[in-house]
CSV table of C-alpha atoms in Angstrom, one decimal:
chain,number,residue,atom,x,y,z
A,9,SER,CA,12.7,2.5,26.7
A,10,ASP,CA,9.3,1.1,27.7
A,11,ARG,CA,8.0,4.6,28.1
A,12,ILE,CA,8.8,5.5,24.4
A,13,ARG,CA,7.5,2.1,23.2
A,14,ASP,CA,4.2,2.6,25.1
A,15,ALA,CA,3.9,6.2,23.7
A,16,VAL,CA,4.5,5.0,20.1
A,17,ASP,CA,2.0,2.1,20.5
A,18,GLU,CA,-0.6,4.5,21.9
A,19,LYS,CA,-0.1,7.0,19.0
A,20,VAL,CA,-0.2,4.3,16.3
A,21,LEU,CA,-3.4,2.9,17.8
A,22,ALA,CA,-5.0,6.4,18.0
A,23,LEU,CA,-4.1,7.0,14.3
A,24,GLY,CA,-5.4,3.6,13.3
A,25,LYS,CA,-8.7,4.3,14.9
A,26,ARG,CA,-9.0,7.2,12.5
A,27,GLY,CA,-8.1,5.0,9.5
A,28,ILE,CA,-4.6,6.4,9.3
A,29,ARG,CA,-1.8,4.0,8.6
A,30,SER,CA,1.6,4.7,10.3
A,31,LEU,CA,5.2,3.7,10.2
A,32,ALA,CA,7.6,4.2,13.1
A,33,VAL,CA,11.1,5.2,12.1
A,34,ALA,CA,14.1,4.5,14.3
A,35,ARG,CA,17.8,4.2,13.9
A,36,GLN,CA,20.4,2.0,15.6
A,37,ASP,CA,22.5,3.8,18.1
A,38,ASN,CA,26.3,4.1,17.7
A,39,GLU,CA,27.1,1.0,19.8
A,40,GLY,CA,24.7,-1.1,17.7
A,41,ASP,CA,22.8,-2.5,20.7
A,42,GLY,CA,19.8,-0.3,20.8
A,43,TRP,CA,17.4,1.8,18.7
A,44,ARG,CA,16.6,5.5,18.9
A,45,MET,CA,13.1,6.5,17.9
A,46,LEU,CA,13.0,9.3,15.3
A,47,GLY,CA,9.3,9.7,14.5
A,48,ILE,CA,6.2,8.4,13.0
A,49,LEU,CA,5.2,8.7,9.3
A,50,THR,CA,1.5,8.7,8.5
A,51,PHE,CA,-0.3,7.6,5.4
A,52,LEU,CA,-3.9,8.3,4.5
A,53,ASP,CA,-5.4,5.9,1.9
A,54,PRO,CA,-9.2,6.2,2.1
A,55,PRO,CA,-11.5,4.1,0.0
A,56,ARG,CA,-12.3,5.4,-3.5
A,57,PRO,CA,-15.1,8.0,-3.6
A,58,ASP,CA,-17.4,5.6,-5.4
A,59,THR,CA,-16.8,2.5,-3.2
A,60,LYS,CA,-19.7,3.1,-0.7
A,61,VAL,CA,-22.2,3.6,-3.5
A,62,THR,CA,-20.9,0.5,-5.3
A,63,LEU,CA,-21.3,-1.6,-2.1
A,64,GLU,CA,-24.8,-0.2,-1.6
A,65,GLU,CA,-25.7,-1.3,-5.1
A,66,CYS,CA,-24.3,-4.7,-4.5
A,67,ALA,CA,-26.5,-5.1,-1.4
A,68,LYS,CA,-29.6,-4.2,-3.4
A,69,PHE,CA,-28.9,-7.2,-5.6
A,70,GLY,CA,-28.3,-9.5,-2.6
A,71,VAL,CA,-24.5,-9.6,-2.9
A,72,HIS,CA,-22.8,-10.1,0.5
A,73,VAL,CA,-19.6,-8.2,0.5
A,74,LYS,CA,-16.6,-9.3,2.6
A,75,MET,CA,-13.5,-7.2,3.1
A,76,ILE,CA,-10.1,-8.9,3.1
A,77,THR,CA,-7.2,-6.7,4.2
A,78,GLY,CA,-3.8,-6.9,5.6
A,79,ASP,CA,-4.3,-3.7,7.6
A,80,HIS,CA,-4.3,-3.5,11.3
A,81,LEU,CA,-7.7,-4.4,12.9
A,82,VAL,CA,-8.4,-0.8,14.0
A,83,ILE,CA,-7.9,0.5,10.4
A,84,ALA,CA,-10.2,-2.3,9.1
A,85,LYS,CA,-12.9,-1.4,11.6
A,86,GLU,CA,-12.7,2.3,10.6
A,87,THR,CA,-12.8,1.5,6.9
A,88,SER,CA,-15.8,-0.8,7.5
A,89,LYS,CA,-17.6,2.0,9.4
A,90,VAL,CA,-16.9,4.6,6.6
A,91,LEU,CA,-18.2,2.1,4.0
A,92,GLY,CA,-21.2,1.0,6.0
A,93,ILE,CA,-20.4,-2.7,5.8
A,94,GLY,CA,-20.8,-3.6,9.4
A,95,SER,CA,-18.6,-4.1,12.4
A,96,ASN,CA,-18.2,-7.9,12.4
A,97,ILE,CA,-14.5,-8.0,11.7
C-alpha cells in the first residue's frame, strides 16, 4: 500500500542520512499480484579509520580529492561530512 511504501521510503532516507545503507525485503503474495513487506536490512560500512588523515595529507600537497560512489546521495553526503571533504555533491 502507499502507506507502507511511504513509511519504508522515510525509514530508508533516515538511515541514509546517518550513513547506513539499507535493503528492503519483501515477498510476493500467494496470488502473485502483490508484494508483502517483510522488513529492512541495514549495513554499516564506514570509511577506513585512516581515510580522513590520508585525505588531509593529500590536501597539504594540493591534491583535490573527488569521491565517486554508487551510493544514494544522502549516504554520499554523510560520508563526505565524516571525511571533511565538503558538501558539493
